[in-house]
Coordinates of C-alpha atoms in Angstrom, one line a residue:
X1 CA 0.1 -0.2 0.1
X2 CA 1.4 3.6 -0.9
X3 CA 2.3 5.1 2.4
X4 CA 1.2 8.8 0.8
X5 CA -2.3 7.3 1.2
X6 CA -2.0 6.5 4.9
X7 CA -0.2 9.8 5.4
X8 CA -3.3 11.6 4.2
X9 CA -5.6 9.5 6.1
X10 CA -3.8 10.1 9.3
X11 CA -3.4 13.8 8.6
X12 CA -7.2 14.1 8.1
X13 CA -7.8 12.0 11.2
X14 CA -5.5 14.4 13.1
X15 CA -6.8 17.8 11.7
X16 CA -10.4 16.9 11.0
X17 CA -10.9 17.7 7.6
X18 CA -9.3 17.2 4.1
X19 CA -8.7 21.0 3.7
X20 CA -6.8 21.2 6.9
X21 CA -4.9 17.9 6.1
X22 CA -3.8 19.2 2.5
X23 CA -2.4 22.4 4.2
X24 CA -0.4 20.5 6.8
X25 CA 1.0 18.2 4.3
X26 CA 1.6 20.9 1.7
X27 CA -0.6 19.1 -1.2
X28 CA -3.6 20.5 -3.1
X29 CA -6.8 19.5 -1.5
X30 CA -7.7 17.7 -4.5
X31 CA -4.5 15.6 -4.4
X32 CA -5.3 14.3 -0.9
X33 CA -9.0 13.6 -1.9
X34 CA -7.7 11.4 -4.7
X35 CA -5.2 9.6 -2.4
X36 CA -8.0 9.0 0.2
X37 CA -10.4 7.7 -2.7
X38 CA -7.5 5.4 -3.8
X39 CA -6.8 4.1 -0.3
X40 CA -10.8 3.3 0.1
X41 CA -10.5 1.4 -3.2
X42 CA -7.6 -0.6 -2.1
X43 CA -9.1 -1.6 1.0
X44 CA -12.8 -2.0 -0.4
X45 CA -14.4 0.1 2.4
X46 CA -15.0 3.6 3.5
X47 CA -12.6 4.9 6.2
X48 CA -13.9 8.7 6.1
X49 CA -17.1 10.2 6.3
X50 CA -17.4 13.9 4.6
X51 CA -19.4 16.1 7.0
X52 CA -19.9 19.9 6.0
X53 CA -16.4 21.1 5.6
X54 CA -14.7 18.5 7.7
X55 CA -14.6 14.8 7.9
X56 CA -14.9 12.1 10.6
X57 CA -13.7 8.5 10.7
X58 CA -15.9 5.4 9.8
X59 CA -15.9 2.4 12.0
X60 CA -13.5 0.8 9.6
X61 CA -11.5 4.0 9.7
X62 CA -11.2 4.0 13.4
X63 CA -10.0 0.5 13.1
X64 CA -7.6 1.3 10.7
X65 CA -6.1 4.4 12.4
X66 CA -3.6 2.6 14.8
X67 CA -2.2 0.4 12.2
X68 CA -1.8 3.4 9.8
X69 CA 0.4 5.1 12.4
X70 CA 2.1 1.8 13.3
X71 CA 3.1 1.5 9.5
X72 CA 4.0 5.3 9.1
X73 CA 6.1 5.0 12.3
X74 CA 7.9 1.8 11.1
X75 CA 8.7 3.5 7.7
X76 CA 10.5 6.4 9.6
X77 CA 12.5 3.8 11.8
X78 CA 13.7 1.9 8.5
X79 CA 14.7 5.2 6.9
X80 CA 16.5 6.3 9.9
X81 CA 18.4 2.9 10.1
X82 CA 19.3 3.3 6.6
X83 CA 20.6 6.8 6.7
X84 CA 22.6 5.8 10.0
X85 CA 20.5 8.4 12.1
X86 CA 19.6 8.3 15.5
X87 CA 16.6 6.3 16.6
X88 CA 13.5 8.5 17.8
X89 CA 12.0 8.0 21.1
X90 CA 8.4 9.6 21.5
X91 CA 8.1 10.2 25.2
X92 CA 4.8 11.2 27.3
X93 CA 4.8 12.5 30.9
X94 CA 2.1 14.1 33.0
X95 CA 2.7 17.6 33.7
X96 CA 3.7 17.1 37.4
X97 CA 6.4 14.9 36.2
X98 CA 7.5 17.2 33.6
X99 CA 7.5 20.1 35.9
X100 CA 10.4 19.0 37.6
X101 CA 12.0 15.3 37.3
X102 CA 11.8 14.6 33.9
X103 CA 13.9 17.4 32.3
X104 CA 16.9 16.3 34.4
X105 CA 16.4 12.7 33.5
X106 CA 16.2 13.9 29.7
X107 CA 19.2 16.2 30.2
X108 CA 21.6 13.2 31.7
X109 CA 20.3 10.7 28.8
X110 CA 21.1 13.2 26.3
X111 CA 24.7 13.8 27.8
X112 CA 25.2 10.0 27.7
X113 CA 24.4 8.8 31.1
X114 CA 22.7 5.7 29.6
X115 CA 26.0 4.6 28.1
X116 CA 27.7 4.6 24.7
X117 CA 25.3 4.5 21.6
X118 CA 22.2 4.9 23.5
X119 CA 21.2 8.3 22.8
X120 CA 18.1 9.0 20.8
X121 CA 16.2 11.8 19.3
X122 CA 13.5 12.7 21.9
X123 CA 10.2 14.1 21.2
X124 CA 8.2 15.0 24.5
X125 CA 4.6 15.2 25.0
X126 CA 3.2 16.5 28.2
X127 CA -0.6 16.5 29.3
X128 CA -3.0 15.0 31.6
X129 CA -3.5 11.2 32.2
X130 CA -6.2 11.1 30.0
X131 CA -4.6 12.6 27.1
X132 CA -1.4 10.5 27.7
X133 CA -3.4 7.4 27.6
X134 CA -5.1 8.3 24.2
X135 CA -1.7 8.9 22.6
X136 CA -0.2 6.1 23.8
X137 CA -3.3 3.6 22.7
X138 CA -3.1 5.4 19.4
X139 CA 0.6 4.5 19.0
X140 CA 1.7 8.0 19.0
X141 CA 4.0 7.4 22.1
X142 CA 6.8 4.9 22.6
X143 CA 6.9 5.3 26.4
X144 CA 4.9 7.2 28.8
X145 CA 5.9 8.5 32.4
X146 CA 2.8 8.5 35.1
X147 CA 2.2 8.4 38.6
X148 CA 0.7 5.2 39.6
X149 CA -3.2 5.5 39.6
X150 CA -3.6 1.8 41.2
X151 CA -4.7 0.5 37.8
X152 CA -3.2 -2.6 36.3
X153 CA -1.3 -1.7 33.2
X154 CA -1.4 -3.9 30.1
X155 CA 1.7 -4.5 28.3
X156 CA 5.4 -3.9 29.5
X157 CA 5.8 -1.6 32.2
X158 CA 7.9 -0.9 35.3
X159 CA 8.3 1.2 38.6
X160 CA 11.1 3.7 38.0
X161 CA 10.9 6.0 40.9
X162 CA 8.8 7.2 44.1
X163 CA 7.6 10.4 45.5
X164 CA 6.4 12.0 48.7
X165 CA 2.6 12.8 48.8
X166 CA 2.5 16.4 50.0
X167 CA -0.7 18.5 51.1
X168 CA 0.1 22.2 50.5
X169 CA -1.5 25.4 51.0
X170 CA -0.6 29.1 50.7
X171 CA 1.3 30.8 53.4
X172 CA -1.5 32.9 54.1
X173 CA -4.2 30.2 54.5
X174 CA -5.7 29.4 58.0
X175 CA -4.4 25.9 58.2
X176 CA -0.9 27.0 57.7
X177 CA -1.0 28.5 61.1
X178 CA -2.2 25.1 62.4
X179 CA 0.3 22.7 63.8
X180 CA -1.2 19.1 62.7
X181 CA -4.1 19.1 60.4
X182 CA -6.9 16.8 60.9
X183 CA -9.5 15.3 58.5
X184 CA -12.1 17.4 60.3
X185 CA -10.4 20.8 59.7
X186 CA -9.7 20.0 56.0
X187 CA -13.4 19.6 55.4
X188 CA -13.9 23.3 55.9
X189 CA -12.0 24.3 53.2
X190 CA -11.8 23.8 49.3
X191 CA -9.6 21.2 47.8
X192 CA -8.3 22.1 44.5
X193 CA -7.4 19.7 41.4
X194 CA -6.3 20.8 38.0
X195 CA -8.7 18.6 35.7
X196 CA -10.3 15.2 35.7
X197 CA -7.8 12.7 35.4
X198 CA -5.0 14.9 36.6
X199 CA -2.3 13.9 39.4
X200 CA -3.9 16.0 42.1
X201 CA -7.3 14.1 41.5
X202 CA -5.7 10.7 41.1
X203 CA -3.9 11.2 44.4
X204 CA -7.2 12.3 46.1
X205 CA -8.9 9.3 44.6
X206 CA -6.3 6.7 45.5
X207 CA -4.6 8.2 48.9
X208 CA -6.8 10.9 50.3
X209 CA -10.2 9.7 49.9
X210 CA -10.8 8.7 53.4
X211 CA -9.4 11.9 54.8
X212 CA -11.6 14.0 52.3
X213 CA -15.0 12.4 52.4
X214 CA -17.6 15.3 52.3
X215 CA -14.9 17.9 51.3
X216 CA -15.2 20.6 48.7
X217 CA -13.5 19.3 45.7
X218 CA -13.2 22.1 42.9
X219 CA -11.5 21.8 39.5
X220 CA -9.2 24.5 38.4
X221 CA -8.2 25.2 34.7
X222 CA -6.5 22.3 33.4
X223 CA -3.0 23.8 34.3
X224 CA -0.6 22.8 37.0
X225 CA 0.9 26.4 37.1
X226 CA -2.7 27.8 37.5
X227 CA -3.3 25.5 40.4
X228 CA -0.1 26.3 42.1
X229 CA -0.5 30.1 41.9
X230 CA -4.2 29.8 42.9
X231 CA -3.2 27.6 46.1
X232 CA -0.6 30.0 46.6
X233 CA -2.8 33.1 46.7
X234 CA -4.7 31.1 49.5
X235 CA -7.9 29.7 47.4
X236 CA -7.6 26.3 48.7
X237 CA -5.4 23.4 49.5
X238 CA -4.1 20.7 47.1
X239 CA -2.6 17.3 47.5
X240 CA 0.4 16.8 45.1
X241 CA 3.7 14.9 44.8
X242 CA 6.1 16.8 46.3
X243 CA 8.4 17.4 43.0
X244 CA 5.4 19.2 41.5
X245 CA 5.3 21.8 44.5
X246 CA 9.3 21.7 45.7
X247 CA 10.1 25.0 44.0
X248 CA 7.1 26.8 45.6
X249 CA 7.7 25.1 49.0
X250 CA 11.5 26.2 49.0
X251 CA 10.4 29.8 48.0
X252 CA 7.9 30.0 50.5
X253 CA 5.0 30.5 48.1
X254 CA 3.4 27.3 49.5
X255 CA 3.6 25.6 52.9
X256 CA 3.5 21.9 53.5
X257 CA 0.7 20.9 56.0
X258 CA 1.4 18.3 58.3
X259 CA -1.2 15.6 58.5
X260 CA -2.5 13.6 61.4
X261 CA -2.9 10.7 58.9
X262 CA -0.1 10.6 56.8
X263 CA -0.4 9.9 53.1
X264 CA 1.9 7.2 51.7
X265 CA 4.4 7.7 48.7
X266 CA 3.2 7.3 45.0
X267 CA 5.1 5.3 42.5
X268 CA 6.4 6.7 39.2
X269 CA 5.5 4.2 36.4
X270 CA 6.8 3.9 33.0
X271 CA 5.0 1.8 30.4
X272 CA 6.2 1.3 26.8
X273 CA 5.2 -0.6 23.6
X274 CA 7.1 -3.6 22.5
X275 CA 9.3 -3.9 19.5
X276 CA 10.6 -0.5 19.0
X277 CA 13.4 -1.7 16.7
X278 CA 16.5 0.6 16.9
X279 CA 14.7 2.5 19.7
X280 CA 14.7 -0.3 22.1
X281 CA 18.1 0.2 23.3
X282 CA 17.8 3.8 24.0
X283 CA 14.6 3.3 25.9
X284 CA 16.2 0.7 28.2
X285 CA 18.9 3.1 29.0
X286 CA 16.6 5.9 29.5
X287 CA 14.5 3.5 32.2
X288 CA 17.7 3.0 33.8
X289 CA 18.8 6.5 34.0
X290 CA 15.2 7.2 35.4
X291 CA 15.6 4.7 37.9
X292 CA 19.1 6.3 39.2
X293 CA 17.2 9.5 39.4
X294 CA 14.5 8.1 41.7
X295 CA 13.5 11.3 44.0
X296 CA 12.8 8.8 47.0
X297 CA 15.4 6.1 46.8
X298 CA 14.7 2.9 48.5
X299 CA 16.1 3.7 52.1
X300 CA 14.4 7.2 52.0
X301 CA 11.2 5.2 50.9
X302 CA 11.5 2.7 53.9
X303 CA 11.9 5.4 56.3
X304 CA 8.7 7.1 54.9
X305 CA 6.7 4.1 55.0
X306 CA 7.9 3.4 58.6
X307 CA 7.0 6.7 59.8
X308 CA 3.4 6.2 58.5
X309 CA 3.0 3.0 60.4
X310 CA 4.2 4.3 63.7

């Protein structure tokens, strides 16, 4: 099958219309339309439904899309291998991980911390858990770094790190003047999460539900930066991994609220697709670099868990 047909199909799926796809590909709209018709003729099925000025995928098109992406990615890997270019590694990460930890991991990886001949050309996508899961399922990511949500991961995965879970508030918040914060005190104040599926909501769901039954949980804007600023201005309290708030805690913009019932640490999980070809070696090296950069290494992790049991 001519890969131009698949490329046109994927572009339409990504951009929602033939005109937008043609503009992105640098083709005339009539050329893209012709390629799509040839694709449908070869497959013997309609993959797109033209609606107004756009196009949507048929059921057959939805089944085709992940395979089309895989074929295009394999084509690029083959070309890179023939030309002797570095393999490409498409990485996804939750915003709270990309806010602090992952940039240091990627910098160390780029400077050769993974060993000789293990570097790769890195593409990084940052987003919510929902967005990353969609990209990963569609085959648009090779590996995704996320905080453990307590859901079984299908396919290859590994824990590469751990992080403390911190209840934070602005320095002017009433709870910042309290010694140890109880669950009853938390119920009086608004609890901020960035968006459905974000790390803060996941931590509340998995680790803080017993503490926060009946609390006022409010969505903010889909932005970790906005959530931190609003929390810093005393709008409410938030439950986040320590790395996501480390800078704000150090500057004094936020303060950690000591809880009477401690929340246990959360794991950082990597999941990846198998059979990445030349990118497989760099992926393994990246995972090892990530493990060595564990924010809460084993001795500290044991100490943290012990303090919560006592």
